[in-house]
């Protein structure tokens, strides 16, 4: 069996496609067998790592590309920029904490969530990006096919779930309760980033139920990072009032 055939069976594409050229280079450099093998395997690992990152990014279903190095933050306050710098460590994922980004359209909420999600993919994390309108469709399909339990298991399997555009569509009572159960089952099991154009005091416009709205906010806001992308402070006044009134604990 040839080296190419063996490399194909062992799924070593770099070695299969490049070993001859690498062997020629090794002879020219008078490399030892150990050094040649080490270099060959190093390149194989690097290729596999790059491909794994590409696969994770593709499966995350980001609507467009954005990395932290390219994310524009000059328009943001110093306090928010400092908070973003803290989030770039991705410790919030390891700690299973949530990030809630609030602000008007065009303030960079979605771009920041994608940049953090892409960084997570590059660090070996399993990520899902889904807009709330798309989530509604998927929930409805899962309900019609009696696959809610399966959907919840899949939802909980990600290291990071990004829920975009909360506030652009409303929930009826049934789907609102299902979303609450979905988020509750994931909460403290895995990190989430949620973007919204609405402050907490307006989330009732989405869920149409004051009690349900309060329960969802309490679950999501506990030990979370709450960032107002359009103001001088990373926390909205409404969020501060909500936490003061309800005794929620948030990161400062």
mmCIF file of C-alpha atoms in Angstrom:
data_model
loop_
_atom_site.group_PDB
_atom_site.id
_atom_site.type_symbol
_atom_site.label_atom_id
_atom_site.label_comp_id
_atom_site.label_asym_id
_atom_site.label_seq_id
_atom_site.Cartn_x
_atom_site.Cartn_y
_atom_site.Cartn_z
ATOM 1 C CA UNK A 1 0.000 0.000 0.000
ATOM 2 C CA UNK A 2 1.400 3.403 -0.974
ATOM 3 C CA UNK A 3 1.870 6.364 1.357
ATOM 4 C CA UNK A 4 -0.931 8.216 -0.419
ATOM 5 C CA UNK A 5 -3.317 5.307 0.015
ATOM 6 C CA UNK A 6 -2.424 4.931 3.682
ATOM 7 C CA UNK A 7 -2.803 8.667 4.279
ATOM 8 C CA UNK A 8 -6.202 8.568 2.568
ATOM 9 C CA UNK A 9 -7.418 5.746 4.810
ATOM 10 C CA UNK A 10 -6.074 7.515 7.905
ATOM 11 C CA UNK A 11 -7.636 10.802 6.762
ATOM 12 C CA UNK A 12 -4.380 12.733 6.623
ATOM 13 C CA UNK A 13 -4.972 15.090 3.676
ATOM 14 C CA UNK A 14 -1.884 17.259 4.110
ATOM 15 C CA UNK A 15 0.437 14.254 4.139
ATOM 16 C CA UNK A 16 -1.415 12.673 1.225
ATOM 17 C CA UNK A 17 -1.122 15.782 -0.931
ATOM 18 C CA UNK A 18 2.263 17.138 0.158
ATOM 19 C CA UNK A 19 4.526 14.371 1.473
ATOM 20 C CA UNK A 20 6.517 14.077 -1.772
ATOM 21 C CA UNK A 21 7.320 17.792 -1.900
ATOM 22 C CA UNK A 22 8.070 17.814 1.834
ATOM 23 C CA UNK A 23 10.392 14.815 1.412
ATOM 24 C CA UNK A 24 12.316 16.631 -1.346
ATOM 25 C CA UNK A 25 12.681 19.695 0.857
ATOM 26 C CA UNK A 26 13.814 17.535 3.784
ATOM 27 C CA UNK A 27 16.535 15.944 1.655
ATOM 28 C CA UNK A 28 17.747 19.352 0.484
ATOM 29 C CA UNK A 29 17.937 20.550 4.092
ATOM 30 C CA UNK A 30 19.473 17.270 5.227
ATOM 31 C CA UNK A 31 16.774 16.929 7.873
ATOM 32 C CA UNK A 32 16.729 13.932 10.191
ATOM 33 C CA UNK A 33 13.843 11.497 9.895
ATOM 34 C CA UNK A 34 12.490 12.672 13.248
ATOM 35 C CA UNK A 35 12.567 16.340 12.194
ATOM 36 C CA UNK A 36 10.932 15.509 8.857
ATOM 37 C CA UNK A 37 8.165 13.525 10.546
ATOM 38 C CA UNK A 38 7.643 16.236 13.152
ATOM 39 C CA UNK A 39 7.299 18.913 10.452
ATOM 40 C CA UNK A 40 4.926 16.746 8.437
ATOM 41 C CA UNK A 41 2.663 16.054 11.422
ATOM 42 C CA UNK A 42 2.810 19.692 12.515
ATOM 43 C CA UNK A 43 1.450 20.798 9.143
ATOM 44 C CA UNK A 44 -1.230 18.103 9.287
ATOM 45 C CA UNK A 45 -2.371 19.313 12.708
ATOM 46 C CA UNK A 46 -2.408 22.951 11.556
ATOM 47 C CA UNK A 47 -4.518 22.056 8.518
ATOM 48 C CA UNK A 48 -6.931 20.067 10.656
ATOM 49 C CA UNK A 49 -7.203 22.938 13.140
ATOM 50 C CA UNK A 50 -7.960 25.457 10.379
ATOM 51 C CA UNK A 51 -10.560 23.161 8.865
ATOM 52 C CA UNK A 52 -12.181 22.580 12.258
ATOM 53 C CA UNK A 53 -12.459 26.324 12.811
ATOM 54 C CA UNK A 54 -14.012 26.797 9.371
ATOM 55 C CA UNK A 55 -16.495 24.016 10.096
ATOM 56 C CA UNK A 56 -17.506 25.483 13.458
ATOM 57 C CA UNK A 57 -17.960 28.930 11.907
ATOM 58 C CA UNK A 58 -20.048 27.493 9.066
ATOM 59 C CA UNK A 59 -22.235 25.505 11.447
ATOM 60 C CA UNK A 60 -22.720 28.554 13.667
ATOM 61 C CA UNK A 61 -24.746 30.114 10.815
ATOM 62 C CA UNK A 62 -23.515 33.679 11.238
ATOM 63 C CA UNK A 63 -25.287 36.046 8.802
ATOM 64 C CA UNK A 64 -21.982 37.706 7.889
ATOM 65 C CA UNK A 65 -18.322 37.699 8.859
ATOM 66 C CA UNK A 66 -16.959 39.781 11.714
ATOM 67 C CA UNK A 67 -13.893 39.314 13.903
ATOM 68 C CA UNK A 68 -12.936 41.208 17.038
ATOM 69 C CA UNK A 69 -9.953 42.870 15.349
ATOM 70 C CA UNK A 70 -12.261 44.444 12.753
ATOM 71 C CA UNK A 71 -15.090 45.398 15.102
ATOM 72 C CA UNK A 72 -15.500 49.190 15.131
ATOM 73 C CA UNK A 73 -15.792 50.516 18.673
ATOM 74 C CA UNK A 74 -14.674 54.151 18.373
ATOM 75 C CA UNK A 75 -18.283 55.348 18.718
ATOM 76 C CA UNK A 76 -18.681 53.543 22.039
ATOM 77 C CA UNK A 77 -17.949 54.985 25.454
ATOM 78 C CA UNK A 78 -14.716 54.116 27.253
ATOM 79 C CA UNK A 79 -16.695 52.110 29.790
ATOM 80 C CA UNK A 80 -18.299 49.958 27.109
ATOM 81 C CA UNK A 81 -14.970 49.463 25.328
ATOM 82 C CA UNK A 82 -13.446 48.289 28.596
ATOM 83 C CA UNK A 83 -16.327 45.884 29.091
ATOM 84 C CA UNK A 84 -15.906 44.501 25.562
ATOM 85 C CA UNK A 85 -12.189 44.020 26.235
ATOM 86 C CA UNK A 86 -13.155 41.970 29.293
ATOM 87 C CA UNK A 87 -15.607 39.870 27.278
ATOM 88 C CA UNK A 88 -12.961 39.116 24.642
ATOM 89 C CA UNK A 89 -11.370 36.665 27.085
ATOM 90 C CA UNK A 90 -14.507 34.490 26.656
ATOM 91 C CA UNK A 91 -14.540 33.727 30.373
ATOM 92 C CA UNK A 92 -18.284 34.360 30.291
ATOM 93 C CA UNK A 93 -18.643 31.192 28.200
ATOM 94 C CA UNK A 94 -16.671 29.075 30.642
ATOM 95 C CA UNK A 95 -18.706 30.598 33.492
ATOM 96 C CA UNK A 96 -21.971 29.969 31.592
ATOM 97 C CA UNK A 97 -22.990 33.622 31.868
ATOM 98 C CA UNK A 98 -25.226 35.624 29.557
ATOM 99 C CA UNK A 99 -24.637 38.887 27.717
ATOM 100 C CA UNK A 100 -27.602 41.115 26.926
ATOM 101 C CA UNK A 101 -26.872 43.827 24.350
ATOM 102 C CA UNK A 102 -29.482 46.577 24.210
ATOM 103 C CA UNK A 103 -29.564 49.512 21.821
ATOM 104 C CA UNK A 104 -31.089 51.102 18.756
ATOM 105 C CA UNK A 105 -30.532 49.599 15.294
ATOM 106 C CA UNK A 106 -27.061 50.343 13.950
ATOM 107 C CA UNK A 107 -25.289 50.511 17.298
ATOM 108 C CA UNK A 108 -23.227 47.370 16.665
ATOM 109 C CA UNK A 109 -25.077 44.806 18.778
ATOM 110 C CA UNK A 110 -25.241 42.079 16.146
ATOM 111 C CA UNK A 111 -21.719 42.760 14.883
ATOM 112 C CA UNK A 112 -20.319 42.431 18.408
ATOM 113 C CA UNK A 113 -22.216 39.208 19.013
ATOM 114 C CA UNK A 114 -20.867 37.736 15.758
ATOM 115 C CA UNK A 115 -17.316 38.845 16.582
ATOM 116 C CA UNK A 116 -17.493 37.197 20.010
ATOM 117 C CA UNK A 117 -19.090 34.113 18.489
ATOM 118 C CA UNK A 118 -16.394 33.861 15.826
ATOM 119 C CA UNK A 119 -13.686 34.157 18.473
ATOM 120 C CA UNK A 120 -15.404 31.365 20.390
ATOM 121 C CA UNK A 121 -15.346 29.167 17.266
ATOM 122 C CA UNK A 122 -11.641 29.877 16.876
ATOM 123 C CA UNK A 123 -11.127 28.810 20.492
ATOM 124 C CA UNK A 124 -12.833 25.460 19.905
ATOM 125 C CA UNK A 125 -16.305 26.369 21.194
ATOM 126 C CA UNK A 126 -19.532 25.143 19.644
ATOM 127 C CA UNK A 127 -21.668 28.162 18.696
ATOM 128 C CA UNK A 128 -25.141 28.775 17.254
ATOM 129 C CA UNK A 129 -26.408 32.091 15.874
ATOM 130 C CA UNK A 130 -30.158 32.365 15.336
ATOM 131 C CA UNK A 131 -32.453 35.353 14.967
ATOM 132 C CA UNK A 132 -35.598 35.411 17.084
ATOM 133 C CA UNK A 133 -37.859 35.330 13.967
ATOM 134 C CA UNK A 134 -36.016 32.215 12.744
ATOM 135 C CA UNK A 135 -36.207 30.694 16.221
ATOM 136 C CA UNK A 136 -39.975 31.201 16.172
ATOM 137 C CA UNK A 137 -40.221 29.292 12.898
ATOM 138 C CA UNK A 138 -38.025 26.475 14.200
ATOM 139 C CA UNK A 139 -40.032 26.250 17.426
ATOM 140 C CA UNK A 140 -43.276 26.062 15.469
ATOM 141 C CA UNK A 141 -41.889 23.299 13.239
ATOM 142 C CA UNK A 142 -40.624 21.380 16.276
ATOM 143 C CA UNK A 143 -44.040 21.704 17.919
ATOM 144 C CA UNK A 144 -45.854 20.469 14.813
ATOM 145 C CA UNK A 145 -43.539 17.461 14.589
ATOM 146 C CA UNK A 146 -43.592 16.729 18.344
ATOM 147 C CA UNK A 147 -39.832 17.301 18.495
ATOM 148 C CA UNK A 148 -39.593 20.007 21.154
ATOM 149 C CA UNK A 149 -37.618 17.746 23.495
ATOM 150 C CA UNK A 150 -35.124 16.949 20.737
ATOM 151 C CA UNK A 151 -34.848 20.643 19.850
ATOM 152 C CA UNK A 152 -34.162 21.542 23.492
ATOM 153 C CA UNK A 153 -31.387 18.950 23.710
ATOM 154 C CA UNK A 154 -29.759 20.385 20.586
ATOM 155 C CA UNK A 155 -30.187 23.931 21.936
ATOM 156 C CA UNK A 156 -28.475 22.966 25.188
ATOM 157 C CA UNK A 157 -25.554 21.272 23.431
ATOM 158 C CA UNK A 158 -23.900 24.535 22.326
ATOM 159 C CA UNK A 159 -21.248 26.322 24.368
ATOM 160 C CA UNK A 160 -22.692 29.641 23.185
ATOM 161 C CA UNK A 161 -26.077 30.508 21.678
ATOM 162 C CA UNK A 162 -26.599 33.956 20.142
ATOM 163 C CA UNK A 163 -30.229 35.112 19.950
ATOM 164 C CA UNK A 164 -30.520 38.140 17.689
ATOM 165 C CA UNK A 165 -33.274 40.729 17.270
ATOM 166 C CA UNK A 166 -35.443 40.210 20.336
ATOM 167 C CA UNK A 167 -38.133 42.845 19.959
ATOM 168 C CA UNK A 168 -38.747 42.678 16.210
ATOM 169 C CA UNK A 169 -41.597 40.175 16.512
ATOM 170 C CA UNK A 170 -44.066 39.106 19.187
ATOM 171 C CA UNK A 171 -44.934 35.758 20.749
ATOM 172 C CA UNK A 172 -48.347 34.289 21.375
ATOM 173 C CA UNK A 173 -48.812 32.755 24.822
ATOM 174 C CA UNK A 174 -48.018 29.198 23.741
ATOM 175 C CA UNK A 175 -44.760 30.035 21.975
ATOM 176 C CA UNK A 176 -43.837 32.519 24.686
ATOM 177 C CA UNK A 177 -44.088 29.772 27.294
ATOM 178 C CA UNK A 178 -42.105 27.370 25.103
ATOM 179 C CA UNK A 179 -39.380 29.993 24.647
ATOM 180 C CA UNK A 180 -39.341 30.568 28.405
ATOM 181 C CA UNK A 181 -38.882 26.842 29.011
ATOM 182 C CA UNK A 182 -36.215 26.710 26.295
ATOM 183 C CA UNK A 183 -34.220 29.558 27.815
ATOM 184 C CA UNK A 184 -34.763 28.333 31.362
ATOM 185 C CA UNK A 185 -33.498 24.852 30.554
ATOM 186 C CA UNK A 186 -30.370 26.325 28.973
ATOM 187 C CA UNK A 187 -29.763 29.021 31.577
ATOM 188 C CA UNK A 188 -26.702 28.262 33.739
ATOM 189 C CA UNK A 189 -25.946 25.265 31.476
ATOM 190 C CA UNK A 190 -24.454 27.347 28.683
ATOM 191 C CA UNK A 191 -23.769 30.976 27.785
ATOM 192 C CA UNK A 192 -26.089 33.129 25.681
ATOM 193 C CA UNK A 193 -25.796 36.483 23.945
ATOM 194 C CA UNK A 194 -29.115 38.239 23.363
ATOM 195 C CA UNK A 195 -29.488 41.414 21.313
ATOM 196 C CA UNK A 196 -32.554 43.617 21.611
ATOM 197 C CA UNK A 197 -33.714 47.035 20.529
ATOM 198 C CA UNK A 198 -35.962 47.184 23.603
ATOM 199 C CA UNK A 199 -35.101 47.952 27.217
ATOM 200 C CA UNK A 200 -36.398 45.512 29.819
ATOM 201 C CA UNK A 201 -39.420 47.649 30.645
ATOM 202 C CA UNK A 202 -40.647 47.117 27.061
ATOM 203 C CA UNK A 203 -40.125 43.353 26.797
ATOM 204 C CA UNK A 204 -43.778 42.904 27.720
ATOM 205 C CA UNK A 205 -44.521 44.175 24.198
ATOM 206 C CA UNK A 206 -42.870 41.002 22.906
ATOM 207 C CA UNK A 207 -44.206 38.372 25.293
ATOM 208 C CA UNK A 208 -47.638 39.923 25.936
ATOM 209 C CA UNK A 209 -47.669 38.598 29.500
ATOM 210 C CA UNK A 210 -46.324 40.604 32.428
ATOM 211 C CA UNK A 211 -45.708 37.588 34.665
ATOM 212 C CA UNK A 212 -43.961 35.624 31.908
ATOM 213 C CA UNK A 213 -41.911 38.677 30.935
ATOM 214 C CA UNK A 214 -40.752 39.156 34.501
ATOM 215 C CA UNK A 215 -39.792 35.501 34.824
ATOM 216 C CA UNK A 216 -37.776 35.574 31.589
ATOM 217 C CA UNK A 217 -35.927 38.747 32.581
ATOM 218 C CA UNK A 218 -35.124 37.376 36.024
ATOM 219 C CA UNK A 219 -33.678 34.188 34.524
ATOM 220 C CA UNK A 220 -31.630 35.917 31.837
ATOM 221 C CA UNK A 221 -30.395 38.894 33.865
ATOM 222 C CA UNK A 222 -29.093 36.938 36.845
ATOM 223 C CA UNK A 223 -25.271 37.205 36.908
ATOM 224 C CA UNK A 224 -25.303 38.514 33.326
ATOM 225 C CA UNK A 225 -23.486 41.306 31.503
ATOM 226 C CA UNK A 226 -26.014 43.983 30.534
ATOM 227 C CA UNK A 227 -24.661 46.450 27.998
ATOM 228 C CA UNK A 228 -26.416 49.497 26.580
ATOM 229 C CA UNK A 229 -24.736 50.033 23.211
ATOM 230 C CA UNK A 230 -26.301 53.445 22.628
ATOM 231 C CA UNK A 231 -25.566 55.200 25.906
ATOM 232 C CA UNK A 232 -22.613 56.307 27.986
ATOM 233 C CA UNK A 233 -23.184 53.482 30.435
ATOM 234 C CA UNK A 234 -23.166 49.800 29.560
ATOM 235 C CA UNK A 235 -26.294 49.345 31.663
ATOM 236 C CA UNK A 236 -29.604 50.917 30.782
ATOM 237 C CA UNK A 237 -31.523 52.957 33.298
ATOM 238 C CA UNK A 238 -34.455 50.595 32.875
ATOM 239 C CA UNK A 239 -32.214 47.649 33.663
ATOM 240 C CA UNK A 240 -30.906 49.373 36.775
ATOM 241 C CA UNK A 241 -34.437 50.101 37.929
ATOM 242 C CA UNK A 242 -35.514 46.542 37.234
ATOM 243 C CA UNK A 243 -32.619 45.045 39.176
ATOM 244 C CA UNK A 244 -33.132 47.450 42.085
ATOM 245 C CA UNK A 245 -36.830 46.645 42.228
ATOM 246 C CA UNK A 246 -36.442 42.884 41.877
ATOM 247 C CA UNK A 247 -33.127 42.307 43.646
ATOM 248 C CA UNK A 248 -31.382 40.789 40.610
ATOM 249 C CA UNK A 249 -27.587 40.382 40.698
ATOM 250 C CA UNK A 250 -25.601 41.624 37.711
ATOM 251 C CA UNK A 251 -21.967 42.205 36.823
ATOM 252 C CA UNK A 252 -20.910 45.811 37.142
#
